[in-house]
Structure formats: C-alpha cells, structure tokens
PDB file of C-alpha atoms in Angstrom:
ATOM      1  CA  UNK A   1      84.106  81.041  97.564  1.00  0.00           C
ATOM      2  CA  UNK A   2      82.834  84.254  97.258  1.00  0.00           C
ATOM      3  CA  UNK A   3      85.359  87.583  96.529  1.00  0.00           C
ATOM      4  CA  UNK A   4      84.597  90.394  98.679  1.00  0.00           C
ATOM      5  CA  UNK A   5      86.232  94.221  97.506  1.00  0.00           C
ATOM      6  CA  UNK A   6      87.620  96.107 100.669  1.00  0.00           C
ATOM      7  CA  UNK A   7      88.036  99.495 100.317  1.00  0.00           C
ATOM      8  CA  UNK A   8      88.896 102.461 102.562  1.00  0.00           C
ATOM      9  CA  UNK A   9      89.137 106.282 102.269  1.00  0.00           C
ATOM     10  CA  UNK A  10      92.384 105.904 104.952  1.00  0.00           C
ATOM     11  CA  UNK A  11      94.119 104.752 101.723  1.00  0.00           C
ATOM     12  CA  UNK A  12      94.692 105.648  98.475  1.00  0.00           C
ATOM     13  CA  UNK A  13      91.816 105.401  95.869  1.00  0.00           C
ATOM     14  CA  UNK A  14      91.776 102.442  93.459  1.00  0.00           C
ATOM     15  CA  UNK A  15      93.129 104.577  90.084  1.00  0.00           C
ATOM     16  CA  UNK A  16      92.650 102.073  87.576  1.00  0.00           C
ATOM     17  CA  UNK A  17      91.179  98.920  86.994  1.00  0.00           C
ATOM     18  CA  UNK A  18      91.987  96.797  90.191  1.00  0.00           C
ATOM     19  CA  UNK A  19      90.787  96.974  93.893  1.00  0.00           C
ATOM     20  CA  UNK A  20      92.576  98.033  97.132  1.00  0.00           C
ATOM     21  CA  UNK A  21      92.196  94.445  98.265  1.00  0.00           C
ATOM     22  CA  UNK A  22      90.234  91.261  98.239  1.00  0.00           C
ATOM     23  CA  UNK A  23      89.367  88.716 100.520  1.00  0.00           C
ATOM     24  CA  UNK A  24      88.638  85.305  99.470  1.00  0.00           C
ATOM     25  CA  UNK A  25      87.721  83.527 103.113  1.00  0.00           C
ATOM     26  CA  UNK A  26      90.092  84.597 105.093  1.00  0.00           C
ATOM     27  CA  UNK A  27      92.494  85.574 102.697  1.00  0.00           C
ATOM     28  CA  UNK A  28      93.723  89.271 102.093  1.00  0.00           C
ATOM     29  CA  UNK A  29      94.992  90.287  98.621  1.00  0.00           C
ATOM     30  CA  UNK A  30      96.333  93.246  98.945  1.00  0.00           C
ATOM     31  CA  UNK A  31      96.528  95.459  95.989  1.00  0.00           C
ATOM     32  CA  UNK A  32     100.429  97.225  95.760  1.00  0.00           C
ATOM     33  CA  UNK A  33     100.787 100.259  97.408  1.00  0.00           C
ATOM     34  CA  UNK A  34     102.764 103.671  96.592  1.00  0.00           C
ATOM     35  CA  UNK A  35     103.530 106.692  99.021  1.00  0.00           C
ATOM     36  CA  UNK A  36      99.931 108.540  98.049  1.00  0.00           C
ATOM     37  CA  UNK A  37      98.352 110.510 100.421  1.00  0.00           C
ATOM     38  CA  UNK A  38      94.356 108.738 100.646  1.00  0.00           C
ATOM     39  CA  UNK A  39      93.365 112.734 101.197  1.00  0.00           C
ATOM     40  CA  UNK A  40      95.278 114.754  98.435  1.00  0.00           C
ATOM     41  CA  UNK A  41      95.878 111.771  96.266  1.00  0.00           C
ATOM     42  CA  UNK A  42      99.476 113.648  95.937  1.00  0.00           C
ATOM     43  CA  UNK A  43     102.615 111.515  96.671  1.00  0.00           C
ATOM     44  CA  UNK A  44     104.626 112.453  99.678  1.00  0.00           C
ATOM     45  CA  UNK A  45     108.605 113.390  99.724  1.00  0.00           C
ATOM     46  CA  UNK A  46     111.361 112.015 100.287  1.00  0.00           C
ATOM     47  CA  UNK A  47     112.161 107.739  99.974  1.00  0.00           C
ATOM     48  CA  UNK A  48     111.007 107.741 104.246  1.00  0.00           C
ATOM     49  CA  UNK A  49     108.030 109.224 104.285  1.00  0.00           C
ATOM     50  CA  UNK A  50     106.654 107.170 101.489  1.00  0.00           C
ATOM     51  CA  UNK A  51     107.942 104.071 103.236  1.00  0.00           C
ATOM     52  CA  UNK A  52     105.780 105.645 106.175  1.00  0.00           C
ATOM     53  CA  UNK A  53     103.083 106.503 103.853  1.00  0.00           C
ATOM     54  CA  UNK A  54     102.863 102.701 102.436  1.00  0.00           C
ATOM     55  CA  UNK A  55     102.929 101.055 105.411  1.00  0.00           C
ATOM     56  CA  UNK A  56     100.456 103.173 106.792  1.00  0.00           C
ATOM     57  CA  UNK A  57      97.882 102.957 103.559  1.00  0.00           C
ATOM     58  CA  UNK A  58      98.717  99.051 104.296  1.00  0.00           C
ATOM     59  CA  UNK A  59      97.746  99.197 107.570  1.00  0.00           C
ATOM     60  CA  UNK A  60      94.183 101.093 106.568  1.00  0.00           C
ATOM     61  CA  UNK A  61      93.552  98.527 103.873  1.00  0.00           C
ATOM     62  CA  UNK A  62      94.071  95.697 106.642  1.00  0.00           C
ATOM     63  CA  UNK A  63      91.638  97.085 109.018  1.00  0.00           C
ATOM     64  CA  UNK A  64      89.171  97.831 106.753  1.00  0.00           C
ATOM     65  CA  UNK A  65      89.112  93.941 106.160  1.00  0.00           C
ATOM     66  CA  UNK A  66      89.122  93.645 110.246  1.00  0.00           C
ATOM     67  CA  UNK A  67      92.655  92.717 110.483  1.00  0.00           C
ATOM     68  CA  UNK A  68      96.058  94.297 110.911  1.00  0.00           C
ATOM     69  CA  UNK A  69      99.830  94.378 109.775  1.00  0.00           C
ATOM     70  CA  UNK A  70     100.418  91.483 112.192  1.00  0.00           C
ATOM     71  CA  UNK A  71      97.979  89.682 110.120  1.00  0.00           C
ATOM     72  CA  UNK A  72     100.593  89.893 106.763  1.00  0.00           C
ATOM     73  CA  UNK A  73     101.569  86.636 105.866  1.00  0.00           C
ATOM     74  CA  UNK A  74     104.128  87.614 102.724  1.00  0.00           C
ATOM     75  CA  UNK A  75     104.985  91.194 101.974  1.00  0.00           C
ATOM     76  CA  UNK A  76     106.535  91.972  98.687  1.00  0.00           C
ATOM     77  CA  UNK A  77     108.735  95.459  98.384  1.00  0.00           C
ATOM     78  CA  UNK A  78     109.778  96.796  95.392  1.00  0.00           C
ATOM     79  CA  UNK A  79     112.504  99.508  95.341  1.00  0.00           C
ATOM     80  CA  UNK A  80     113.664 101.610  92.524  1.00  0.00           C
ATOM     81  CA  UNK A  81     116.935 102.147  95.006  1.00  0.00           C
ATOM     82  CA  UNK A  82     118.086  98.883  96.774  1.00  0.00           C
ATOM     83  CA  UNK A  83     120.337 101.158  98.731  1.00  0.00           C
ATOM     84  CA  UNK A  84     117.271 102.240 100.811  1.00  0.00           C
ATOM     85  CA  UNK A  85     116.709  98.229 101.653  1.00  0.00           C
ATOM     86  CA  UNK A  86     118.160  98.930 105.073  1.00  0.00           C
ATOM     87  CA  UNK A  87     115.957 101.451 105.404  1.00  0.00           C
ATOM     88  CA  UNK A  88     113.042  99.715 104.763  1.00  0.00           C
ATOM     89  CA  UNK A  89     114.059  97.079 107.581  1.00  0.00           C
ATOM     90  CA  UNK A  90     114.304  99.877 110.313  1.00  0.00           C
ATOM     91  CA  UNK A  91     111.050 101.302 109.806  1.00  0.00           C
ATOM     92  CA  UNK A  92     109.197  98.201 108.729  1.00  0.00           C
ATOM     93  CA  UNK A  93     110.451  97.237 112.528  1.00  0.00           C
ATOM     94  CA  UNK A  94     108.618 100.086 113.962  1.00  0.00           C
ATOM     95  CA  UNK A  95     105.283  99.205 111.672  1.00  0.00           C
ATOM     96  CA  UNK A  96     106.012  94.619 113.058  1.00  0.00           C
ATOM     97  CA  UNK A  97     107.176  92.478 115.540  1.00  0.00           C
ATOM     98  CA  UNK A  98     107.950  88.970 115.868  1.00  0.00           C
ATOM     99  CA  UNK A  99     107.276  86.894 114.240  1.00  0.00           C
ATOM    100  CA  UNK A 100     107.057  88.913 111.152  1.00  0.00           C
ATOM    101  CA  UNK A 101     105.813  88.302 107.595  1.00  0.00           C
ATOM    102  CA  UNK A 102     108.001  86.657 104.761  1.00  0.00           C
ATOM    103  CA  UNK A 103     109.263  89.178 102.636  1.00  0.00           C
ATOM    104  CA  UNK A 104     110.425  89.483  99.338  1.00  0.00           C
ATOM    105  CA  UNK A 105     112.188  92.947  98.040  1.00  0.00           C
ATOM    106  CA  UNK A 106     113.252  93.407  94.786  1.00  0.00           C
ATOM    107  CA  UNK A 107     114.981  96.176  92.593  1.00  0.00           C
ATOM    108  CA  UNK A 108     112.571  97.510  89.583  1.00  0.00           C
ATOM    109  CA  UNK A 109     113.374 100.677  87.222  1.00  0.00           C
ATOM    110  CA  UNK A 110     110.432 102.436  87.421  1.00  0.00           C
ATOM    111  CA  UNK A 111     107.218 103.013  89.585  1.00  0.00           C
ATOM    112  CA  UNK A 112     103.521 104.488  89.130  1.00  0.00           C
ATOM    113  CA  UNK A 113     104.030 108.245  89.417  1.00  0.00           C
ATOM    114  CA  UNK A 114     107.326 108.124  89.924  1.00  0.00           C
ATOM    115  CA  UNK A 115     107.309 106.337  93.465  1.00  0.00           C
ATOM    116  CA  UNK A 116     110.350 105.098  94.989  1.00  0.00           C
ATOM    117  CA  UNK A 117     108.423 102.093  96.673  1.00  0.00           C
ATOM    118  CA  UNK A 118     105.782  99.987  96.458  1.00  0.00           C
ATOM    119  CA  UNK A 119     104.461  97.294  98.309  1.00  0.00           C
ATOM    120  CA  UNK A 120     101.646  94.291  98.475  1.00  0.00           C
ATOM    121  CA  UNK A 121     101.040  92.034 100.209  1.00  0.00           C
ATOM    122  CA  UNK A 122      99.179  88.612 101.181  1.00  0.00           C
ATOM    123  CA  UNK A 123      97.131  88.562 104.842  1.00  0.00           C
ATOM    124  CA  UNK A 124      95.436  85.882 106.471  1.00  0.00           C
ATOM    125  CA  UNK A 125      92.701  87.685 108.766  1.00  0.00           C
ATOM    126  CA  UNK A 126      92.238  85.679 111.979  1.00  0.00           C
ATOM    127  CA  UNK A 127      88.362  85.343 111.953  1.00  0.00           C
TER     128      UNK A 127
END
C-alpha cells in the first residue's frame, strides 16, 4: 500500500523530521500535536486553550485527509499535569460524541516547547 503525506496550513507546520499525518488506505496516522498556533507558529496560554488549540489542529489535520474527529479511532493524551485530566474530558466532550474514540492519557515530564499537552492519534477515514 502506498503512504500518502497530509498536510494543512490550518495546523501547525511539520518542525522536524516527521509529517502531520499519513494515510495508509484508509488509515490516519496522526502525527502528535501541541497547542501551536498553524499562523504564528507561537504556542497559546494557559493548559485550556492549548487543549482547544490541539483539538482544533487535530481536527484540520483530519479534514485535510477528508475525514473528521468522529473518524478517531484511538486518541493518545499526554499531560505534563494529570490534574488537568478532568479537564481534558469536558472539553474533549464539546470537540466528540458517542460513541467516542479509545483513549489513552498518560503523565510525561516534559513537552516540545514547553507544552502542557500533546496529543495523536489513529483515524480510520470512512471512504
């Protein structure tokens, strides 16, 4: 099967050696994402509006490969604060409904840039 690089300007640039996503089939990979403004390339303040800011670069990433959130299979979170798990769960229920994606969030030290989350992320685009 042939590997296919999705990219959008709605998200964050690739900074390093690794694509936004690819799909394989029908199968997203999506590359982790940090709060970074696509535009200023600056992350945004504050531990909400870079859970905003993820989801939404997630969101770009998925329609640029002509799906969408409700398309995410598994969805792995990483945290440098568990406390802001609950957090995560009320907006992530803003960004999903029913039935929504298995989910994996775990507690690391330390983040590109200094981010306070970071997510990826496994779609299945519904061809």
């Amino acid at each position: 099967m042939s590997r296919q690089v999705i990219h959008t300007e709605n998200a964050p640039a690739a900074i390093g050696t690794y694509s936004q996503a690819i799909l394989v089939g029908n199968t997203l990979y999506l590359s982790g994402q940090i709060g970074l403004d696509p535009y200023s390339m600056e992350l945004v303040e504050g531990i909400e509006a870079q859970i905003r800011r993820v989801f939404d670069n997630l969101k770009a990433v998925c329609e640029a490969a002509g799906g969408s959130l409700a398309d995410i299979a598994k969805l792995n979170i990483f945290l440098t604060d568990l406390s802001h798990f609950q957090l995560v769960n009320q907006i992530m229920g803003e960004y999903f409904a029913q039935p929504y994606p298995a989910r994996a969030a775990l507690g690391v030290s330390s983040l590109p840039k200094g981010a306070l989350v970071e997510m990826d992320g496994v779609v299945i685009i519904n061809q």
